[in-house]
XYZ file of C-alpha atoms in Angstrom:
657
model
C 64.109 119.825 103.875
C 64.790 116.169 104.935
C 61.498 115.361 106.709
C 59.100 116.713 102.901
C 62.092 114.029 101.105
C 60.643 111.510 103.493
C 57.257 112.889 102.988
C 56.967 112.055 99.412
C 59.692 108.466 99.377
C 57.355 107.473 97.095
C 57.188 109.636 94.259
C 60.977 109.954 94.567
C 61.563 106.232 94.420
C 59.482 106.373 91.222
C 61.365 109.314 89.466
C 64.232 107.339 90.084
C 63.041 104.302 88.286
C 61.755 106.227 85.874
C 64.979 108.026 85.384
C 67.153 104.437 85.071
C 64.956 103.405 82.585
C 65.646 106.388 80.259
C 69.351 106.111 80.942
C 68.602 102.604 79.954
C 66.842 103.301 76.669
C 68.265 107.018 76.219
C 71.828 106.892 77.251
C 73.162 108.954 75.052
C 70.442 111.159 75.354
C 71.203 111.188 80.015
C 75.343 110.884 79.885
C 74.618 115.005 78.137
C 73.309 115.689 81.199
C 77.022 114.267 82.458
C 78.372 116.808 80.579
C 76.957 120.777 81.452
C 79.083 121.848 83.888
C 82.496 121.107 82.130
C 80.599 123.199 78.652
C 80.315 125.340 81.510
C 82.064 128.954 80.185
C 85.241 130.189 82.607
C 86.632 132.453 80.848
C 87.186 134.139 77.374
C 90.087 134.131 74.881
C 89.669 136.319 72.676
C 86.415 136.983 72.865
C 85.853 132.923 71.889
C 84.523 131.473 75.170
C 86.918 128.319 77.908
C 85.408 126.097 79.051
C 85.635 123.737 81.749
C 86.175 121.001 79.654
C 88.665 122.837 77.652
C 90.774 123.271 80.802
C 90.354 119.156 81.569
C 91.341 118.155 78.199
C 94.541 120.505 78.501
C 95.222 118.880 81.697
C 94.846 115.400 79.781
C 96.993 116.385 76.778
C 99.508 117.864 78.642
C 99.733 114.726 81.372
C 100.496 112.617 78.754
C 102.635 114.398 76.407
C 104.848 114.979 79.707
C 105.565 111.948 79.861
C 105.736 110.668 76.238
C 107.911 113.793 75.430
C 109.451 115.738 77.651
C 112.387 116.436 76.201
C 109.608 118.684 73.500
C 107.525 119.605 75.822
C 110.001 121.125 78.892
C 113.043 121.357 77.256
C 111.703 123.688 73.616
C 108.241 124.582 75.146
C 109.004 125.228 78.211
C 105.852 124.654 79.404
C 106.626 123.182 83.338
C 104.654 120.403 84.380
C 101.357 120.970 85.889
C 101.207 124.110 83.761
C 98.282 123.276 80.875
C 97.571 126.447 80.344
C 100.418 127.090 79.708
C 99.534 124.469 77.287
C 96.187 125.253 76.091
C 97.246 128.674 75.082
C 100.366 127.688 73.357
C 98.270 125.147 71.382
C 95.177 128.181 70.866
C 98.098 129.905 69.192
C 99.760 127.803 66.724
C 96.321 126.390 65.465
C 95.481 129.842 65.463
C 98.279 129.843 62.427
C 97.338 126.956 61.046
C 100.181 124.890 62.031
C 98.422 122.233 63.410
C 97.032 119.943 60.060
C 94.644 116.699 60.697
C 95.167 113.857 63.924
C 96.470 111.509 62.338
C 100.219 114.266 61.571
C 100.866 114.054 65.328
C 100.886 109.962 64.989
C 103.645 110.767 61.956
C 105.634 113.724 63.737
C 105.840 111.233 67.122
C 107.630 108.190 65.148
C 110.001 111.084 62.954
C 110.985 113.075 66.481
C 111.240 110.344 68.371
C 114.606 109.406 67.356
C 116.054 112.795 67.758
C 114.598 112.425 71.438
C 115.668 109.302 72.263
C 119.786 110.609 71.457
C 119.250 113.838 74.225
C 117.590 111.604 76.158
C 120.101 109.179 76.324
C 122.683 111.599 76.566
C 121.849 113.296 79.791
C 119.888 110.025 81.902
C 122.941 107.952 83.156
C 120.239 105.691 84.563
C 118.441 105.723 81.040
C 121.591 104.452 79.109
C 122.219 102.198 81.971
C 119.405 100.473 81.005
C 119.818 100.356 77.785
C 122.942 98.484 77.837
C 121.444 95.658 80.603
C 121.414 92.913 79.695
C 121.886 89.974 77.317
C 120.717 91.913 74.171
C 122.203 94.994 74.447
C 122.449 96.899 71.445
C 125.688 96.732 69.744
C 126.572 100.393 68.382
C 124.870 103.555 69.567
C 122.339 104.306 66.422
C 120.282 100.565 68.005
C 120.506 102.479 71.540
C 119.935 105.222 70.022
C 116.195 102.854 67.873
C 115.100 100.856 70.620
C 114.837 104.231 72.936
C 112.891 105.594 70.455
C 110.976 102.638 69.709
C 109.788 103.160 73.632
C 108.600 106.621 73.365
C 106.478 105.725 70.299
C 105.137 102.369 72.275
C 104.422 103.970 75.207
C 102.317 106.669 73.400
C 98.850 104.724 73.971
C 99.808 104.515 77.383
C 99.900 106.901 77.773
C 96.935 108.953 76.261
C 94.590 105.874 78.345
C 96.327 106.875 81.616
C 95.335 110.831 81.259
C 91.836 109.187 80.327
C 92.581 109.780 76.896
C 91.354 107.980 73.804
C 93.027 107.129 70.391
C 91.336 109.575 69.105
C 92.565 112.088 71.041
C 96.502 111.486 71.253
C 96.000 111.896 67.968
C 94.614 115.271 68.785
C 96.983 116.380 70.867
C 100.056 114.469 69.001
C 98.576 117.085 66.002
C 98.621 119.937 68.603
C 102.638 119.109 69.342
C 103.197 119.438 66.416
C 101.946 122.259 65.233
C 103.523 124.006 68.817
C 106.836 122.586 67.522
C 105.887 124.211 64.295
C 104.933 127.536 65.743
C 108.214 127.121 68.199
C 111.013 126.316 65.126
C 109.789 129.188 62.728
C 110.932 131.968 65.332
C 112.457 134.973 63.744
C 113.828 133.002 60.477
C 112.797 130.721 58.025
C 115.790 128.711 59.291
C 118.693 128.987 61.754
C 122.122 129.130 60.251
C 124.633 126.397 60.622
C 126.547 127.924 62.772
C 124.150 129.082 65.330
C 122.570 125.199 64.777
C 126.575 123.925 65.944
C 126.466 125.805 68.472
C 123.982 124.828 69.978
C 124.030 121.161 69.139
C 128.212 121.500 70.324
C 126.051 123.240 73.886
C 124.126 120.186 74.231
C 126.707 117.007 73.444
C 130.552 118.724 73.476
C 131.577 116.696 77.016
C 133.811 115.554 79.453
C 134.189 112.539 80.890
C 134.655 112.693 84.894
C 135.504 110.812 87.678
C 134.319 113.082 90.396
C 133.113 112.945 93.970
C 131.160 115.757 95.504
C 130.810 116.974 99.629
C 127.904 117.606 101.357
C 128.515 120.827 103.346
C 125.956 119.236 105.784
C 128.049 116.026 106.764
C 130.170 118.619 108.635
C 127.690 120.931 110.418
C 127.674 118.854 112.962
C 130.911 121.224 113.990
C 128.980 124.640 113.371
C 127.738 125.054 116.904
C 123.850 126.523 116.970
C 122.867 129.941 116.181
C 121.958 132.133 119.085
C 118.718 133.744 118.755
C 120.202 137.786 117.143
C 122.463 135.402 114.448
C 119.232 132.851 113.178
C 116.539 136.207 113.023
C 119.215 137.449 111.000
C 119.913 134.506 109.071
C 115.806 134.137 108.305
C 116.474 138.076 107.378
C 118.258 137.325 104.832
C 116.552 134.444 103.078
C 112.825 135.213 104.370
C 111.261 136.827 101.001
C 113.269 133.375 98.712
C 110.770 130.447 97.802
C 112.550 126.906 98.990
C 115.238 126.463 95.942
C 115.408 130.305 94.889
C 118.576 132.718 94.816
C 122.382 131.652 94.819
C 122.399 128.981 97.794
C 118.427 127.622 97.125
C 117.318 128.953 101.015
C 114.366 130.081 101.536
C 111.860 130.490 103.837
C 108.875 131.895 101.291
C 105.973 130.144 102.527
C 103.536 128.560 100.728
C 99.841 128.721 100.712
C 98.156 127.431 103.652
C 94.870 125.964 105.497
C 93.705 125.072 108.004
C 92.054 121.071 107.096
C 87.767 119.358 108.879
C 86.544 116.960 108.087
C 83.536 114.155 108.206
C 83.866 110.784 108.022
C 81.099 108.459 106.777
C 83.002 104.491 107.577
C 80.949 102.900 104.878
C 82.436 99.214 106.411
C 81.325 100.670 109.734
C 77.811 101.672 108.813
C 77.465 97.870 106.434
C 78.429 96.914 110.343
C 75.478 98.727 111.902
C 72.504 97.148 109.989
C 70.624 95.261 111.362
C 69.441 92.371 109.125
C 66.140 90.258 108.945
C 65.840 86.527 109.017
C 62.878 86.884 107.236
C 64.890 89.320 104.288
C 67.474 87.468 103.876
C 65.999 84.195 103.105
C 63.935 85.952 99.945
C 66.643 87.125 98.976
C 68.053 83.487 98.706
C 65.280 82.377 97.383
C 64.550 85.016 94.209
C 68.296 85.762 93.043
C 69.202 81.637 92.866
C 70.696 82.396 89.081
C 73.134 84.504 91.370
C 73.254 82.076 94.575
C 72.529 78.536 92.844
C 73.929 77.296 96.832
C 72.146 76.129 100.064
C 71.193 79.294 102.366
C 73.289 78.671 104.104
C 76.503 78.016 101.420
C 75.186 81.954 100.389
C 74.520 83.246 103.059
C 77.745 85.831 103.551
C 76.789 86.655 100.048
C 73.218 87.381 101.249
C 74.003 89.055 103.252
C 76.610 90.719 102.609
C 75.003 92.239 99.277
C 71.418 93.127 101.228
C 74.167 94.803 103.905
C 75.963 97.179 100.923
C 72.630 97.911 99.012
C 71.778 98.764 102.743
C 75.280 101.257 103.522
C 73.408 103.069 99.836
C 70.772 103.935 101.217
C 71.911 104.863 104.888
C 75.121 106.970 103.504
C 72.379 108.957 100.789
C 69.861 109.754 104.485
C 73.315 110.706 105.512
C 73.478 113.068 102.719
C 70.528 114.796 103.142
C 71.264 114.613 106.903
C 74.398 116.500 106.030
C 72.845 119.400 103.400
C 69.984 120.218 105.759
C 72.206 120.838 108.558
C 74.584 122.858 106.480
C 71.727 124.656 104.617
C 70.148 125.668 108.219
C 73.439 127.502 108.395
C 74.050 129.069 105.514
C 70.385 129.726 104.112
C 69.847 133.324 105.325
C 73.041 134.103 104.531
C 73.501 136.829 100.642
C 75.327 135.564 97.699
C 78.794 137.011 96.430
C 78.151 135.062 93.309
C 78.620 131.565 93.914
C 80.095 133.023 97.637
C 78.792 133.833 100.358
C 79.627 136.619 102.508
C 80.286 135.658 105.652
C 79.278 137.712 108.838
C 81.583 140.086 111.494
C 81.968 136.142 114.187
C 80.543 133.405 111.839
C 83.295 131.162 113.151
C 81.310 131.329 116.494
C 78.006 130.613 114.474
C 79.193 128.623 112.092
C 77.918 125.000 111.524
C 80.289 122.818 113.014
C 81.250 118.727 112.229
C 81.089 117.566 115.816
C 77.568 118.514 115.875
C 76.297 117.527 111.767
C 77.918 114.081 112.948
C 75.793 114.182 116.225
C 72.646 115.026 113.502
C 73.592 112.382 111.570
C 74.168 109.590 113.972
C 70.208 111.119 115.566
C 68.279 111.642 112.615
C 69.472 108.252 110.359
C 69.306 106.693 113.571
C 65.224 107.219 113.875
C 64.720 106.315 110.674
C 62.165 103.274 110.534
C 62.694 101.528 107.410
C 66.422 102.439 108.038
C 67.004 99.916 110.811
C 70.720 100.336 111.793
C 71.864 102.450 115.009
C 74.022 104.696 113.180
C 77.506 104.599 113.831
C 78.273 108.135 114.858
C 80.502 109.667 111.618
C 84.369 110.583 112.402
C 85.222 113.696 113.484
C 88.402 114.810 112.410
C 89.944 118.540 112.855
C 93.476 118.767 112.023
C 94.893 121.903 114.039
C 98.583 123.363 112.597
C 98.824 124.968 109.402
C 99.167 122.410 106.025
C 100.105 122.942 102.389
C 98.881 121.175 99.411
C 101.937 118.319 99.385
C 100.673 117.979 103.841
C 97.186 117.887 102.766
C 97.875 115.088 100.195
C 99.713 113.213 102.405
C 97.209 113.206 105.575
C 95.975 109.553 106.348
C 92.781 108.308 105.868
C 91.995 110.462 103.400
C 94.398 111.720 100.668
C 93.789 109.884 98.110
C 90.255 110.522 98.139
C 88.508 112.390 94.984
C 86.092 114.697 94.533
C 83.778 113.800 91.126
C 81.494 116.663 89.513
C 80.156 115.610 86.033
C 83.010 115.754 83.753
C 85.115 116.965 86.973
C 87.310 115.215 88.896
C 89.937 116.707 91.708
C 91.386 114.875 94.349
C 91.868 116.780 97.779
C 95.125 118.244 97.555
C 93.537 120.648 94.738
C 89.668 120.658 96.033
C 90.787 122.387 98.655
C 92.977 124.394 97.891
C 90.346 126.098 95.459
C 88.865 127.922 97.693
C 87.989 131.077 97.328
C 90.666 133.111 99.664
C 93.585 131.255 98.318
C 92.715 132.627 94.987
C 90.776 129.843 93.763
C 88.519 130.814 90.384
C 84.551 129.871 89.926
C 85.893 127.494 87.108
C 84.803 124.660 89.004
C 82.538 123.853 92.825
C 82.651 127.341 94.532
C 85.136 125.896 98.017
C 85.787 128.714 100.776
C 86.667 129.099 104.052
C 83.595 127.953 107.207
C 81.775 126.900 104.740
C 81.187 122.347 104.915
C 81.529 121.040 101.116
C 78.417 118.816 101.876
C 77.191 118.719 98.605
C 79.737 117.682 97.141
C 81.807 114.930 99.585
C 85.029 113.063 97.804
C 84.805 109.662 98.264
C 87.827 107.029 98.517
C 88.958 103.481 96.766
C 86.760 101.956 99.775
C 83.699 103.718 99.061
C 83.946 106.334 102.079
C 82.437 109.374 101.672
C 84.164 112.721 103.448
C 83.645 115.890 103.212
C 85.415 118.585 104.204
C 85.733 122.330 105.826
C 88.708 124.264 105.701
C 87.704 126.100 108.625
C 91.761 129.202 108.064
C 93.288 129.812 105.107
C 96.753 131.308 104.192
C 98.532 132.371 101.177
C 101.425 132.493 99.873
C 103.733 134.825 102.678
C 106.777 135.066 104.646
C 107.083 133.516 107.985
C 105.944 135.681 110.773
C 108.632 134.927 112.967
C 111.405 132.176 113.477
C 109.550 129.864 115.492
C 107.577 128.907 112.024
C 110.510 128.415 110.248
C 112.951 127.102 113.144
C 113.907 123.716 112.381
C 114.960 124.560 108.907
C 116.348 127.789 109.302
C 118.960 126.027 112.028
C 119.588 123.284 109.477
C 120.415 125.732 106.651
C 122.709 127.955 109.148
C 125.580 125.394 109.708
C 125.807 123.790 106.485
C 125.932 127.910 105.078
C 128.518 127.930 108.024
C 129.367 124.636 106.744
C 130.095 125.247 103.186
C 131.865 128.612 103.550
C 134.443 126.489 106.254
C 135.115 124.121 103.121
C 135.020 126.229 99.895
C 137.973 127.922 101.981
C 139.782 124.376 102.247
C 140.013 124.463 98.075
C 143.233 124.101 97.655
C 144.143 121.625 100.475
C 141.848 119.415 98.970
C 142.721 120.023 95.054
C 145.951 119.299 96.520
C 145.264 116.241 97.069
C 143.573 115.073 94.062
C 146.890 116.460 92.400
C 148.294 113.778 93.491
C 146.393 110.947 94.661
C 143.221 111.623 92.406
C 139.737 112.222 93.337
C 139.677 109.150 95.408
C 142.335 110.915 97.915
C 140.462 114.439 98.053
C 137.354 111.822 99.312
C 139.659 110.300 102.000
C 140.071 114.470 102.929
C 137.360 114.957 104.032
C 136.298 111.622 105.716
C 139.349 112.825 107.656
C 137.799 116.208 108.808
C 137.464 115.833 112.532
C 134.209 116.550 114.090
C 133.061 116.598 117.933
C 132.820 113.966 119.229
C 135.534 112.193 118.058
C 134.047 111.367 115.298
C 134.552 112.382 111.592
C 132.513 112.638 108.477
C 131.512 110.060 106.232
C 133.693 109.179 103.024
C 132.314 110.096 99.815
C 130.780 108.027 96.300
C 133.718 108.509 93.297
C 131.702 108.573 90.402
C 133.710 107.502 87.505
C 133.435 108.453 83.853
C 130.604 110.393 84.196
C 129.293 112.652 81.289
C 128.519 116.411 81.677
C 127.578 119.252 78.641
C 127.098 122.730 79.395
C 123.255 121.505 79.368
C 122.957 118.676 81.810
C 125.348 116.131 83.156
C 124.771 113.429 85.271
C 125.375 113.644 88.864
C 122.976 115.343 90.365
C 124.813 118.154 91.595
C 126.626 119.271 88.673
C 122.945 119.074 86.581
C 121.783 121.695 88.990
C 124.690 124.028 88.734
C 124.623 126.369 85.148
C 127.762 128.190 86.806
C 129.339 124.856 88.421
C 129.427 122.446 84.856
C 130.288 125.803 82.139
C 133.514 125.146 84.778
C 133.982 122.025 83.685
C 133.998 122.258 80.508
C 135.909 125.715 79.444
C 139.017 123.632 82.150
C 137.918 120.233 78.869
C 137.827 122.515 75.839
C 141.133 123.577 77.021
C 142.785 120.646 77.244
C 144.844 118.694 73.834
C 141.367 117.029 72.345
C 143.916 114.494 70.909
C 145.663 113.088 73.824
C 144.420 109.539 74.368
C 141.920 109.436 78.371
C 144.105 110.111 81.028
C 147.242 112.151 79.865
C 145.797 115.237 80.761
C 148.698 117.278 83.337
C 146.823 116.961 86.870
C 147.413 120.679 86.847
C 145.689 121.063 84.099
C 142.655 118.361 84.230
C 142.081 118.417 87.901
C 139.443 121.035 89.552
C 137.501 121.837 93.367
C 134.266 123.735 92.041
C 131.940 125.035 94.660
C 128.492 124.412 94.148
C 126.298 126.924 96.008
C 123.072 125.506 95.065
C 124.263 122.315 96.327
C 126.351 123.785 99.492
C 129.464 121.586 99.418
C 132.107 121.308 97.019
C 132.882 119.000 93.452
C 136.494 117.424 92.774
C 136.593 116.745 89.436
C 139.369 114.734 87.550
C 139.140 114.886 84.062
C 139.630 112.461 81.855
C 138.267 112.760 78.742
C 136.638 115.731 76.549
C 134.243 113.991 74.385
C 133.291 116.237 71.620
C 130.133 116.219 68.820
C 130.666 113.517 66.185
C 128.966 114.167 62.519
C 126.650 111.265 63.019
C 125.885 113.152 66.627
C 124.875 116.677 64.535
C 122.910 114.189 62.220
C 120.673 112.967 64.829
C 119.963 115.427 66.778
C 119.865 118.640 63.883
C 116.148 119.684 64.007
C 116.353 120.054 67.961
C 119.291 121.749 68.336
C 118.034 124.551 64.811
C 115.520 124.806 67.497
C 116.996 125.099 70.511
C 119.110 127.873 68.886
C 116.234 129.812 67.417
C 114.706 129.939 70.519
C 117.329 131.078 72.634
C 118.051 134.477 70.244
C 114.181 134.855 70.948
C 114.651 134.957 73.908
C 117.515 137.664 74.107
C 114.824 139.273 71.430
C 112.091 139.458 74.682
C 114.733 140.565 77.362
C 115.527 137.312 79.450
C 112.124 135.851 78.498
C 110.950 134.081 75.460
C 108.510 135.079 73.061
C 106.858 131.500 74.580
C 106.835 131.166 78.633
C 102.790 132.334 79.496
C 103.953 135.594 80.718
C 104.587 136.562 77.295
C 101.737 134.747 75.926
C 99.326 136.385 78.304
C 100.412 140.060 76.836
C 99.771 139.173 74.037
C 96.266 138.345 74.465
C 93.040 139.183 76.540
C 92.546 136.108 78.763
C 89.501 135.837 81.252
C 88.704 133.994 84.080
C 85.716 135.280 85.918
C 85.764 138.906 85.071
C 89.497 139.590 85.562
C 91.994 140.174 82.959
C 95.055 137.877 83.716
C 97.903 139.070 82.742
C 100.787 137.042 84.112
C 101.657 133.892 85.287
C 101.605 134.102 88.702
C 98.170 135.367 88.333
C 96.945 132.031 86.831
C 98.392 129.416 89.215
C 95.092 129.855 91.057
C 93.106 130.675 87.749
C 92.847 125.938 86.828
C 96.021 125.981 85.126
């Protein structure tokens, strides 16, 4: 194939010149060809086609909306950070219900809802609260603080949408969709929730206990727990191996995510430019014919002239290398039987497939033999990772992690493109990535201009560990932390007595006095003062992730006399020691005051409180699942990707969302 291309090189160059002319004279027409991939049908929703560009737009919309209005996107709509399919389907339901107005409606909605979101953010985010009140121009009233944050929310929208590669018209349309979804969720079950239910929800969000607090982590005492023997460790792993990390009572889980073994070939642009041999006559000619670009003498401009010539020459070399890589890959794959966009791989393919090392050698040898390129082609580097890599591991790979694949209107970073592999449930939405076949036609490029050609060697889907060794290090740590937590929880009465007599600081000091091996003691935990806790959220991390612990604190606070001055409550009733299983530690709490919902607070968040109350009713009616969850939406609609109907959120994970 390479020989044929070289033979007809003059015709190809002429054709390329014609294309350049057409691009100059008829830009819009040529631009339309780049939309072919984006316009490709990748599925249907109730018989209406879903294009690749629809999924791409939904992803960009959700990215921007998640930055501008996270309170609504995650807290009200119930959409996870990267769940663009959920957003696309929610917006489509709102549109079909006639709830999405003209684009201009979106910005007006943002301005109206921003103060409500600002109020919620200030109540839940202590760092935001501190930033707002720092500096000489700090707000004088809570209302002024809310307005300042609301103004920032509105002002941030253009930047957030620009960062998601969306223009003002697309921003307006996305905000209008958000308003439509807001209308749809808020009308669930009844046109207006009762005032009593709305107040109940508002109290859950706003009623707060003001506490002094220290978190005593079991991990600080883990050194006193002996390392488990083989039988104990195996039993521990067996107990948690079916849990995903972060799930279950303790947040311990060893279910392994999808993984790959990866290999790639790199065309190093700087190395290629350095290997280019320049003809002194051509350097002189280039300078003489481009005096407007190089106004100085040849000696003054030599570095610029040679750099430009090397860059131009490197473009030709890399294009030639691309042809060689495609040709070498094609030799082995063209005879394989097709399976849609994929290939059917025969038995023993791993032993006969083209290796990246052989392809690299072919690139060096064949490119070096092209006379007009006049280059001794450096051998492209081949990197192989023999260990299993998760998506997070791939995103952290040195030298290639920031490379991206661009095809038509679609752009994907390495860690996404790799996990499009057919064997991991990747659909045919974008590029056909298949284990065992180099991705020769679709290299990834990085900021330095290097090209990377990837080969997914092996894949493994989400699975339990095959043996203890796969998770040994993590399992040993978890085992010791869990045993230390059980011992620490047994000291609750001792720690509470210390806190009652000397405050939270005394309990922290008692914890720090715990003897450890080699005569050491634990580090004294930091004491947080005047932190706010509600049933919905907390300003301290460990309570924020533990619903049961927040409920325990609030139930104790609500039993105190609300008219009593701060710090005047009986120590027996206001001092708590709360085990937090999800954080594997103990929270020592001294309740200083109860800060109840005020009329002014309620006025500010009435609409969001009412909507959340309605959402809670809907969840109860749907047996614990929101009627607007992705599972519920998929059950109501016929969403087909490829030739398969998607019925659950788990199935949707591999379908481009």
